XYZ file of C-alpha atoms in Angstrom:
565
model
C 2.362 -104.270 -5.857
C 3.838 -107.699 -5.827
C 3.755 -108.091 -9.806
C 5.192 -105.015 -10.700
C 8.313 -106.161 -8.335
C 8.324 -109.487 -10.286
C 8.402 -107.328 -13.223
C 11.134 -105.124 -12.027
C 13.288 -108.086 -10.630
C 13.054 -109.754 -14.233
C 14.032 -106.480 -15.912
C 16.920 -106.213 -13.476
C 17.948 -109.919 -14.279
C 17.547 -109.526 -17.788
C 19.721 -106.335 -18.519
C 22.358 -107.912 -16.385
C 22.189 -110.945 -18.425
C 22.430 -108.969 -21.745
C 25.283 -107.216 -19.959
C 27.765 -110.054 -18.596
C 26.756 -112.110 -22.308
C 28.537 -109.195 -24.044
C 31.301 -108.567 -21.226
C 32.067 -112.488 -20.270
C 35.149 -111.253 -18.171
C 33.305 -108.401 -16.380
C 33.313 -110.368 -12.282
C 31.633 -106.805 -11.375
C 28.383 -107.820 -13.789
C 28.231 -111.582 -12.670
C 28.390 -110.452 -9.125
C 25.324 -108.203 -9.865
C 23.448 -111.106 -11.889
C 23.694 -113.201 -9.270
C 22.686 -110.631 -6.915
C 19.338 -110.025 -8.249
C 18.425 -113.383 -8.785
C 19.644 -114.143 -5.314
C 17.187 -110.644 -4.083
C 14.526 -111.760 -6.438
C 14.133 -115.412 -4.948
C 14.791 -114.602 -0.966
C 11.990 -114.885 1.406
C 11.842 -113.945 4.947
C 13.123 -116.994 6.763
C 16.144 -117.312 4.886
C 15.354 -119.797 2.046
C 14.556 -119.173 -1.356
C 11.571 -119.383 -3.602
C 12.243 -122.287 -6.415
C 8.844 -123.079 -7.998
C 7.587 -120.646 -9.770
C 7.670 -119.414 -13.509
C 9.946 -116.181 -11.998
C 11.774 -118.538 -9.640
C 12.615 -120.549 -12.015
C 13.862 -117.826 -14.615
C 15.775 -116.299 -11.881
C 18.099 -119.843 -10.996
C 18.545 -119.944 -14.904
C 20.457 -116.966 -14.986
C 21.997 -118.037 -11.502
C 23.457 -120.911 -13.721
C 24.652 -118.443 -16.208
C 26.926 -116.969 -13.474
C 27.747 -120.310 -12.192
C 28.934 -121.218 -15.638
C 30.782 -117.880 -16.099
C 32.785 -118.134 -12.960
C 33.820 -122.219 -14.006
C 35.386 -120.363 -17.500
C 36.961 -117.374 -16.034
C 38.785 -119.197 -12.892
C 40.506 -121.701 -15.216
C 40.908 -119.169 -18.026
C 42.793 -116.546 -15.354
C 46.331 -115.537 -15.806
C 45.986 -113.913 -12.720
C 46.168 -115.832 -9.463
C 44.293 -112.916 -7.547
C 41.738 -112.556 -10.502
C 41.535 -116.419 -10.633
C 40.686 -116.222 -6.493
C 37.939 -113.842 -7.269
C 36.194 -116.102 -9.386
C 36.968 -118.665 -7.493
C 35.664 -117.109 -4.463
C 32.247 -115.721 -6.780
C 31.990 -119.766 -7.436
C 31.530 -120.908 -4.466
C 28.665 -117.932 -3.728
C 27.143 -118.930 -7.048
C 26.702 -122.786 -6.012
C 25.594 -121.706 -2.469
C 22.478 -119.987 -3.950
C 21.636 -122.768 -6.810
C 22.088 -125.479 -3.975
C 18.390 -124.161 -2.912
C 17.335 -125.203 -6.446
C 19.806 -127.904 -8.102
C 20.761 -130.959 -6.054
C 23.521 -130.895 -8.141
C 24.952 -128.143 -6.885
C 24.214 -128.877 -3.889
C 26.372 -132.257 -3.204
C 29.046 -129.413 -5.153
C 28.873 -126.653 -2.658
C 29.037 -129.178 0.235
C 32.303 -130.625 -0.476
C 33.288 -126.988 -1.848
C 35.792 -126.989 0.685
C 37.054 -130.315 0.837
C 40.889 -131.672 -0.773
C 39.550 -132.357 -4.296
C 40.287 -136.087 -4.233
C 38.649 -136.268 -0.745
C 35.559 -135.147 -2.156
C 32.934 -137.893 -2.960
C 30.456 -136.218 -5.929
C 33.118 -134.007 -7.899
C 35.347 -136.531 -9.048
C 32.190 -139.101 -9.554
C 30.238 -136.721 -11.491
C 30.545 -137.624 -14.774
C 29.497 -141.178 -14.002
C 26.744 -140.029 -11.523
C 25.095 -137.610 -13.508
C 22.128 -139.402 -15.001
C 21.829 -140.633 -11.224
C 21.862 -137.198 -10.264
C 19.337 -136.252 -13.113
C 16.671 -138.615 -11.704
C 16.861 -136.990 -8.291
C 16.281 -134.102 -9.622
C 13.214 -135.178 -11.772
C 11.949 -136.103 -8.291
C 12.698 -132.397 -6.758
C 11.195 -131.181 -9.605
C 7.622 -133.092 -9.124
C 8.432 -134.183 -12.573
C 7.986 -138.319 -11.745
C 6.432 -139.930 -8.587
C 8.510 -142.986 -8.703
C 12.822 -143.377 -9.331
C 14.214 -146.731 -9.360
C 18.088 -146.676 -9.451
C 19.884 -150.090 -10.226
C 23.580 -150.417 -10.505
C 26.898 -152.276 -8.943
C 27.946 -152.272 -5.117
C 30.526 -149.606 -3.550
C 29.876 -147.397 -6.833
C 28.255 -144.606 -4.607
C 24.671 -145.414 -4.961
C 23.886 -144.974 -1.167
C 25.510 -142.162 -0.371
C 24.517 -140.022 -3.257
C 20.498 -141.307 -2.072
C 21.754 -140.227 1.593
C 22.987 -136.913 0.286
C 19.715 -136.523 -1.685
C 17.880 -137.221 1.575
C 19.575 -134.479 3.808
C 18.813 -132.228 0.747
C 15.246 -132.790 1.052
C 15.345 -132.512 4.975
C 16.780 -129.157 5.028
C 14.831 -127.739 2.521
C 11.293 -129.269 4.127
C 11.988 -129.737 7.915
C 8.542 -129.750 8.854
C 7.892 -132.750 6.533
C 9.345 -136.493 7.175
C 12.095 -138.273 5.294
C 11.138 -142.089 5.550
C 14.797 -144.253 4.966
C 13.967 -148.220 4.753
C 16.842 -151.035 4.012
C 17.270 -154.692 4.656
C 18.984 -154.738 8.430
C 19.396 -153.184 11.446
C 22.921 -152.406 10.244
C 22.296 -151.330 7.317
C 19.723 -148.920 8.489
C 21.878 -148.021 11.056
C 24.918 -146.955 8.870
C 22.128 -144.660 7.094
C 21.529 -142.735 10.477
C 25.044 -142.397 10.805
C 25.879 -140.981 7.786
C 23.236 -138.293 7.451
C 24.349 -137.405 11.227
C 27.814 -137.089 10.158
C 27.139 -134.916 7.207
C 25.396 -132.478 9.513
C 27.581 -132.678 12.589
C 31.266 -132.409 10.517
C 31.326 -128.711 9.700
C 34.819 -129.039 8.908
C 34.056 -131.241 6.344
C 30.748 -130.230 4.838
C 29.043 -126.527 4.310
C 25.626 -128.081 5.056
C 24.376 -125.724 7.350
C 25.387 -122.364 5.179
C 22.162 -123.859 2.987
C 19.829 -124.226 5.268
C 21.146 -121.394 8.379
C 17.902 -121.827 9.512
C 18.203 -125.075 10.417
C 19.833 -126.633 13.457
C 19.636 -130.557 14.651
C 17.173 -129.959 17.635
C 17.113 -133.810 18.844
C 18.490 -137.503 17.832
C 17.504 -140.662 18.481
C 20.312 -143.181 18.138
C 18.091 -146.719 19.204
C 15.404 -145.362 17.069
C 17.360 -143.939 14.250
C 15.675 -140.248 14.148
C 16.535 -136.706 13.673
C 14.888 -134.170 14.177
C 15.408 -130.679 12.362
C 14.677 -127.206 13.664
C 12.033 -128.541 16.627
C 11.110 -132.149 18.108
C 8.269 -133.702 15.977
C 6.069 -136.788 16.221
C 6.911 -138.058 12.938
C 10.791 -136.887 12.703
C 12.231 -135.151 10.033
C 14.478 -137.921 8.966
C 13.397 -141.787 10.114
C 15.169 -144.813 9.630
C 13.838 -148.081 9.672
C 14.639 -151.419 9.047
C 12.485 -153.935 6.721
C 12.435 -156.575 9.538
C 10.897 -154.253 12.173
C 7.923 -152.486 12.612
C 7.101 -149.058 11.029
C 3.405 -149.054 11.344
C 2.236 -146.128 13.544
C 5.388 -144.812 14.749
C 6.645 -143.215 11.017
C 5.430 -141.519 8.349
C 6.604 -140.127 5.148
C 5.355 -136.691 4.157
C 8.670 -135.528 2.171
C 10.056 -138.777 0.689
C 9.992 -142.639 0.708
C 13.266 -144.011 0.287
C 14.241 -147.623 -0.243
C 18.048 -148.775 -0.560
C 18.750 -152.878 -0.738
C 15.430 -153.925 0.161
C 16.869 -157.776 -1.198
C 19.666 -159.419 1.365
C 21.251 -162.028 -1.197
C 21.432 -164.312 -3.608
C 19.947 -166.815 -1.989
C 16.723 -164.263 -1.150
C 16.266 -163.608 -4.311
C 16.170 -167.282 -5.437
C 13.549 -167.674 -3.221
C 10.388 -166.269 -4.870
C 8.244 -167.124 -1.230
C 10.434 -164.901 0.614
C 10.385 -162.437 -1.821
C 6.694 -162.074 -1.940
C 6.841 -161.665 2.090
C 9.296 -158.877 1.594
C 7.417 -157.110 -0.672
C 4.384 -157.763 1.354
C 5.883 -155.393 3.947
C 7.580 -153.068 1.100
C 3.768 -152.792 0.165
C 1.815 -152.808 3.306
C 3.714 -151.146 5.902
C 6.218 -148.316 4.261
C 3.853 -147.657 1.163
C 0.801 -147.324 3.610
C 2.807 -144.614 5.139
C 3.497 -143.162 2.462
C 1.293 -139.710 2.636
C -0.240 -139.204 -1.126
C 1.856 -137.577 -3.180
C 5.134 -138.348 -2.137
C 7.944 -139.349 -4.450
C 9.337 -143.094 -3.890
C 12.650 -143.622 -4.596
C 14.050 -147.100 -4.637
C 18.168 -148.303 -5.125
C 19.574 -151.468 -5.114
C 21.126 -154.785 -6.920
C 18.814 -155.897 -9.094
C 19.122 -159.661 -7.995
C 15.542 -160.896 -9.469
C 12.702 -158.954 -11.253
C 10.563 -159.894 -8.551
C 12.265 -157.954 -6.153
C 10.598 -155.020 -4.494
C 12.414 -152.860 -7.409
C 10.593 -154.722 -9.994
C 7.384 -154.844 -8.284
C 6.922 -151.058 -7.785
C 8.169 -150.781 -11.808
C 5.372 -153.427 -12.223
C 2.399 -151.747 -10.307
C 3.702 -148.113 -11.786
C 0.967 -148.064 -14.529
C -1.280 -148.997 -12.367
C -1.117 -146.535 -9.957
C -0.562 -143.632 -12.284
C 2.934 -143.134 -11.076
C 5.587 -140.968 -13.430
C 7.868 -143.436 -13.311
C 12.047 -143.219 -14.403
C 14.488 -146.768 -14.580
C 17.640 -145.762 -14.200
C 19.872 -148.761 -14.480
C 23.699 -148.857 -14.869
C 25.975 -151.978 -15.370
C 29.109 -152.413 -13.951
C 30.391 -152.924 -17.752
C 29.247 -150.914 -20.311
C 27.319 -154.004 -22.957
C 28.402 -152.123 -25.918
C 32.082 -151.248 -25.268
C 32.757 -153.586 -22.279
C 34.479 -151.083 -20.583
C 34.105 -149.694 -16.878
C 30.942 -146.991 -16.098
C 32.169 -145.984 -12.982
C 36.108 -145.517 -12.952
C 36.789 -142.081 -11.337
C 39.073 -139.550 -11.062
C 42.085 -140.021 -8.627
C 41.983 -143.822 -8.676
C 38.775 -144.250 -7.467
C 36.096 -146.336 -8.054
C 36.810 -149.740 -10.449
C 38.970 -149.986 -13.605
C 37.587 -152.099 -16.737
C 40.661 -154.562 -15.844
C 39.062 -154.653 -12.129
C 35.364 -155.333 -13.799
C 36.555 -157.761 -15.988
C 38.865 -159.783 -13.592
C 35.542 -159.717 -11.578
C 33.572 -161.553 -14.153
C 36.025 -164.294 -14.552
C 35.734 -165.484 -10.909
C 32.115 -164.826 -10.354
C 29.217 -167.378 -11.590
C 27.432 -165.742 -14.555
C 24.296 -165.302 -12.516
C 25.724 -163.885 -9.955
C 27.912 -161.323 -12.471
C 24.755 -160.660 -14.244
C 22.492 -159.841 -11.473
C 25.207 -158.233 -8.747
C 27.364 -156.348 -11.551
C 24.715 -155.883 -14.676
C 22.047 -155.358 -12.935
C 20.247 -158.039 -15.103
C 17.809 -159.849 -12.852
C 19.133 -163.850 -11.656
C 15.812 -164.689 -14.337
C 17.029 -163.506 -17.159
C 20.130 -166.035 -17.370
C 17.587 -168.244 -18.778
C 16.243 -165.075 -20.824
C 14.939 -166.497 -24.163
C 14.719 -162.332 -25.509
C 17.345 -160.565 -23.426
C 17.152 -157.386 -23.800
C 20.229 -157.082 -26.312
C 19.047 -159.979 -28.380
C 16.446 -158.258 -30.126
C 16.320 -155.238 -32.847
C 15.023 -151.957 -32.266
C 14.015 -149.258 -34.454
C 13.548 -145.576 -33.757
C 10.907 -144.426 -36.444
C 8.824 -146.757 -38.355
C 10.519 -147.187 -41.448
C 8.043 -145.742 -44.828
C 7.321 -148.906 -46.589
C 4.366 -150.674 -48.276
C 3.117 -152.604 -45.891
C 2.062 -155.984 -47.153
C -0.267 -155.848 -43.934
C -0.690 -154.358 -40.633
C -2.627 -157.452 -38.431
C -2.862 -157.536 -34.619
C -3.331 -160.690 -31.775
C -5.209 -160.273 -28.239
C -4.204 -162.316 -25.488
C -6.973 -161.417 -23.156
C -6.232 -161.212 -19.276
C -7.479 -164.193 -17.242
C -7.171 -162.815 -14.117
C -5.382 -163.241 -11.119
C -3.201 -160.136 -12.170
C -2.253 -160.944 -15.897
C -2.051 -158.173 -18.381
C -4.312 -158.067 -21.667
C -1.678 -158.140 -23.880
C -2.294 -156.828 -27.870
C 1.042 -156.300 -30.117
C 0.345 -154.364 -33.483
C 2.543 -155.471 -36.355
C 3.276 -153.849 -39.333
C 4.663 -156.479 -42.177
C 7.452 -155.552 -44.896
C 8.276 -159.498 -46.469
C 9.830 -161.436 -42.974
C 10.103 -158.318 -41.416
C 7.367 -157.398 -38.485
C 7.559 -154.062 -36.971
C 5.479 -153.601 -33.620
C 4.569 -150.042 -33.623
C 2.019 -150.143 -30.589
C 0.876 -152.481 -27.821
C -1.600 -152.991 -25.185
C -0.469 -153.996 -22.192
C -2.850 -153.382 -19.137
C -4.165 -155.297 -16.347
C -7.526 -152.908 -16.586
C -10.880 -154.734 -16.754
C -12.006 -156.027 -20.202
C -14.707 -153.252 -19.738
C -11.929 -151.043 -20.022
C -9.284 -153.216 -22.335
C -11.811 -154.515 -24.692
C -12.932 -151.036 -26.254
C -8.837 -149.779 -26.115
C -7.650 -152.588 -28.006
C -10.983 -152.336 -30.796
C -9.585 -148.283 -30.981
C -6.108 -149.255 -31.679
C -7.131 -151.372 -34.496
C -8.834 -148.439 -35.961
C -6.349 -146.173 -35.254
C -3.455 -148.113 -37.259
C -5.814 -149.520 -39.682
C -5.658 -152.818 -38.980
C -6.931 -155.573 -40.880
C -7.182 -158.876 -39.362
C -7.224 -158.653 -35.039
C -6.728 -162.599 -34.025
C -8.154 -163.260 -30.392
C -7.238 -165.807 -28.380
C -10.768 -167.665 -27.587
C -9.218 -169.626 -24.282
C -11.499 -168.817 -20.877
C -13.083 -165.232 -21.776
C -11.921 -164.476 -24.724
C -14.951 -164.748 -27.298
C -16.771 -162.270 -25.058
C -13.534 -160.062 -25.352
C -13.767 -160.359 -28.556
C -17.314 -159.363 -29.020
C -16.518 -156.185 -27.348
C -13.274 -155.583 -29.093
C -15.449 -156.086 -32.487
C -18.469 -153.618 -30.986
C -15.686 -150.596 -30.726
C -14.346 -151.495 -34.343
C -17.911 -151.186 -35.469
C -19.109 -147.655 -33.389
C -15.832 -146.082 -34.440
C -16.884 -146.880 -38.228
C -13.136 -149.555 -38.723
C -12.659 -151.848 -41.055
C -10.774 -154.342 -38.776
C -11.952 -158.472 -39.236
C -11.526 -159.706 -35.288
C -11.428 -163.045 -35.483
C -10.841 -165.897 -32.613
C -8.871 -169.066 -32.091
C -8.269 -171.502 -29.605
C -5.101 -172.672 -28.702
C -3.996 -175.567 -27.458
C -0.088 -175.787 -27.563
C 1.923 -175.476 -24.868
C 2.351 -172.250 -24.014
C 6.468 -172.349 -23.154
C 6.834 -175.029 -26.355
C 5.143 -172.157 -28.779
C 7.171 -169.251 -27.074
C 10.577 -171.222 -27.810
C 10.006 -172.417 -31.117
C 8.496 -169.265 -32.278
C 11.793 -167.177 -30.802
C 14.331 -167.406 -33.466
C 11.869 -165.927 -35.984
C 10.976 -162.942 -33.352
C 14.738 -162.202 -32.297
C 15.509 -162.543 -36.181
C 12.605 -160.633 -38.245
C 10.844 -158.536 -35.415
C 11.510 -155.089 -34.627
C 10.842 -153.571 -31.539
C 10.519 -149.530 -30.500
C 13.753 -148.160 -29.222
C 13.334 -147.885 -25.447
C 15.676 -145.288 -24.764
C 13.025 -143.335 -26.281
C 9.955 -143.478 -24.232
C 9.181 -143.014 -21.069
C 9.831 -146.107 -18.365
C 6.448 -145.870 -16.996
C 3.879 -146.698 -20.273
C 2.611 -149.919 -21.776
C 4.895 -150.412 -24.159
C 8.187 -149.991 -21.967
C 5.990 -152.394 -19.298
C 5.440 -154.884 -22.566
C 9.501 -154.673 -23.369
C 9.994 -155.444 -19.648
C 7.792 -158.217 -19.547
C 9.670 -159.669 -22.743
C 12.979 -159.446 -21.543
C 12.407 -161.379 -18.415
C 11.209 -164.091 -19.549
C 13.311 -167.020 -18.847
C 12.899 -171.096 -19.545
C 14.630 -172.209 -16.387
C 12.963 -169.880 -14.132
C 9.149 -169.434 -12.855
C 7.658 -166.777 -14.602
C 4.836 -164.411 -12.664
C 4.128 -163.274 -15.952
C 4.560 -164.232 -19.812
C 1.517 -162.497 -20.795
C 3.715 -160.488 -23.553
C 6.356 -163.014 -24.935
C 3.046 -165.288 -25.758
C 1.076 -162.383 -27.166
C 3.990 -161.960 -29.628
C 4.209 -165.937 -30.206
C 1.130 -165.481 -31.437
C 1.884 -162.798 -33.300
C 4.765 -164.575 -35.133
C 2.923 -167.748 -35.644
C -0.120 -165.493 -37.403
C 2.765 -163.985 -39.519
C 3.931 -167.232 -40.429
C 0.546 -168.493 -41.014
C -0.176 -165.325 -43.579
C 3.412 -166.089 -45.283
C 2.837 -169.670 -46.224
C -0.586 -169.031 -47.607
C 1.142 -166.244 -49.777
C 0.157 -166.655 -53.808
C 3.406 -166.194 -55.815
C 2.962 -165.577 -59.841
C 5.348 -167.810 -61.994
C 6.371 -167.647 -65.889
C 5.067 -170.750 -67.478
C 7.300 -173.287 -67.728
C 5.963 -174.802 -70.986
């Protein structure tokens, strides 16, 4: 009985789809579209069914009306046609706020003075923002880390996103985490305000359901619907306790985790905040739940670049969203908005003048206070999007084999046109050898590689014994052989990094996906720095190697001459 109405309620969407697709400026056909996506989706207590295949097909054409009302109210000649539309808008946004957050933040300031409104005149600028909070409503990554400058909206949009999540899962618990009592403070306020102001916001047309059944103003909680143990939205504070008194069930959230400069500079106190970042607010984090985590990006060992770090590790979809205050490639503004709000490029640029370049990098760029002493920032080196169809003159790989105490085995492959060196694949994993050993003995096989160079220090002949044992059961032709090395590792890195910035190409990484090796091996690369301590240089040495193999292979090259006599 239930499938053939699924069956009838898609028929009924589809012929009214056909229908307002041929007769755009029919408001009589839209209003039925929307009308039997709106019947096919409802359920019993008011809210709407979002996740599955019909759900989903039935928002899709809810978008369709959404986008027919936008065309037809600034189109109209009419003003009482253009009201209509206007009017069918707003009823379009209120249904797709159960699915889109989007259209959400839209239908909540649906009322408000256009340049009062915070998302609509942001939007533009916001929306990749806005598409990583939806990734996370979608299930579609477990992990969002959004960087960019101060005052440019990032908190609010995560508080909006939060509220969003309440009203749609009141039963579940929205954990909110930030450096200071203050700060954490002004997030309980906010999300209180949002509700409360009905004047201001359409909140509660969403979720009519819902009511605020209880507050806690010392302890930062709201409660949703009934009074719960574990509240439906919690704020905490780094510095305090959260162990036994919250949990998160619906969402972690993390906003300016890092107080300052001088924090950040201090890699002691930075390994005691992520201590509780790790300990206390991921240990109540019920498994499952989707972590998001904004701030400044003041250091890549701040709890923002630890969670990116550990990612792999834990099997977490992971998505980087990072935005500068200055766009690198244009130098011009990423977040001047409509009606004079937000920062000019004049403002941006003024900005840098004043400011110390670390502090402009890291506060503004979002390019970690290490990285002033970058030796491969991240727009130093060259990128490729396919590998180019050449004849190779050799495809040859290194291992740099973990040691322990949390390095990464790290294994570039290079492909070699003349000078050029094209690194099509990597390992970089802090697995086990057990488990590194055979991966790195398959890649080799799986690019046909011919020479695999390991290093020999501490365990590395064993490595390599296992790397050579895969090469062998999987029938490869690779030779693995070992060497020792002796240099120093920072010397080798810096006089082997005008060759690598010059003649090594590196996978575009605004084609792959944050969370895998090889976005983890770019990472590692770029962060490398000569005046700073570095937790890790397991992949800028790997790729020393690399180069100095290269430059080995290219001096021993035979060249045939005419005879001179």
């Amino acid at each position: 009985m239930q499938r053939q109405q699924q069956i009838n309620d898609h028929k009924r969407i589809a012929s009214f789809s056909k229908l307002l697709k041929e007769n755009p400026k029919d408001i009589r056909l839209a209003e039925a579209l929307l009308s039997a996506c709106a019947n096919a989706t409802a359920k019993d207590d008011g809210s709407y069914e979002t996740k599955t295949v019909e759900a989903e097909y039935a928002f899709k054409k809810g978008m369709e009306v959404y986008n027919a009302c936008l065309f037809n109210a600034a189109n109209a000649r009419d003003i009482d046609n253009k009201r209509k539309w206007l009017v069918l808008t707003k009823s379009s946004l209120l249904f797709l706020a159960h699915k889109y957050f989007d259209s959400f933040m839209l239908y909540l300031e649906f009322d408000r003075r256009p340049d009062k409104r915070f998302y609509a005149p942001r939007k533009s600028q916001l929306k990749p923002i806005v598409d990583g909070f939806q990734d996370v409503a979608d299930g579609k990554i477990d992990l969002l880390t959004v960087s960019q400058p101060k005052r440019t909206g990032k908190t609010t949009l995560g508080l909006m996103f939060v509220i969003w999540r309440a009203g749609l899962y009141p039963d579940k618990s929205c954990l909110l985490a930030g450096r200071g009592d203050a700060l954490v403070k002004s997030f309980y306020d906010e999300c209180l305000n949002i509700m409360q102001d009905k004047a201001t916001y359409n909140y509660w047309d969403v979720f009519p359901g819902c009511t605020v059944s209880n507050t806690n103003a010392d302890q930062h909680t709201i409660d949703l619907c009934s009074k719960k143990r574990f509240s439906t939205i919690v704020c905490k504070s780094l510095s305090g306790q959260v162990t036994g008194v919250v949990e998160a069930s619906n969402i972690l959230y993390i906003d300016d985790a890092v107080e300052s400069q001088e924090e950040a500079r201090n890699i002691e106190r930075l390994n005691g905040l992520w201590a509780r970042v790790s300990d206390d607010l991921l240990g109540r984090r019920k498994e499952g739940v989707p972590i998001i985590a904004q701030g400044t990006r003041f250091s890549i060992n701040d709890p923002i670049g630890r969670l990116q770090a550990i990612a792999p590790q834990m099997g977490w979809r992971t998505k980087v969203v990072e935005v500068p205050a200055l766009n690198p490639k244009t130098d011009e503004s990423n977040f001047h908005y409509k009606y004079g709000l937000g920062f000019s490029t004049a403002y941006y640029r003024n900005e840098r003048k004043m400011l110390a370049d670390i502090q402009w990098e890291s506060e503004y760029q979002q390019r970690p206070i290490e990285e002033k002493g970058a030796v491969f920032g991240r727009n130093d080196l060259q990128y490729y999007d396919k590998l180019p169809d050449l004849e190779w003159d050799a495809i040859i790989s290194v291992v740099d084999p973990s040691e322990g105490k949390g390095d990464y085995t790290c294994m570039p492959v290079g492909f070699i046109s003349g000078t050029e060196v094209y690194v099509e694949d990597v390992v970089f994993s802090q697995a086990l050898p057990e488990v590194n050993a055979p991966k790195c003995g398959s890649m080799c096989v799986k690019y046909g590689v011919k020479i695999c160079q390991v290093e020999s220090n501490a365990n590395g002949l064993l490595f390599a014994e296992k790397v050579e044992a895969q090469i062998s059961k999987m029938n490869g032709r690779t030779s693995v052989r070992t060497k020792r090395t002796t240099a120093n590792k920072q010397t080798k890195i810096i006089v082997a990094s005008d060759n690598i910035r010059n003649h090594f190409w590196f996978k575009n990484p605004n084609y792959m996906d944050a969370g895998c090796e090889y976005a983890q091996f770019l990472r590692n690369i770029w962060a490398y720095s000569q005046l700073s301590r570095n937790q890790h240089d397991d992949a800028p040495d790997a790729v020393s190697m690399l180069e100095n193999m290269v430059s080995t292979l290219n001096a021993a090259k035979v060249q045939a001459f005419k005879r001179p006599f």
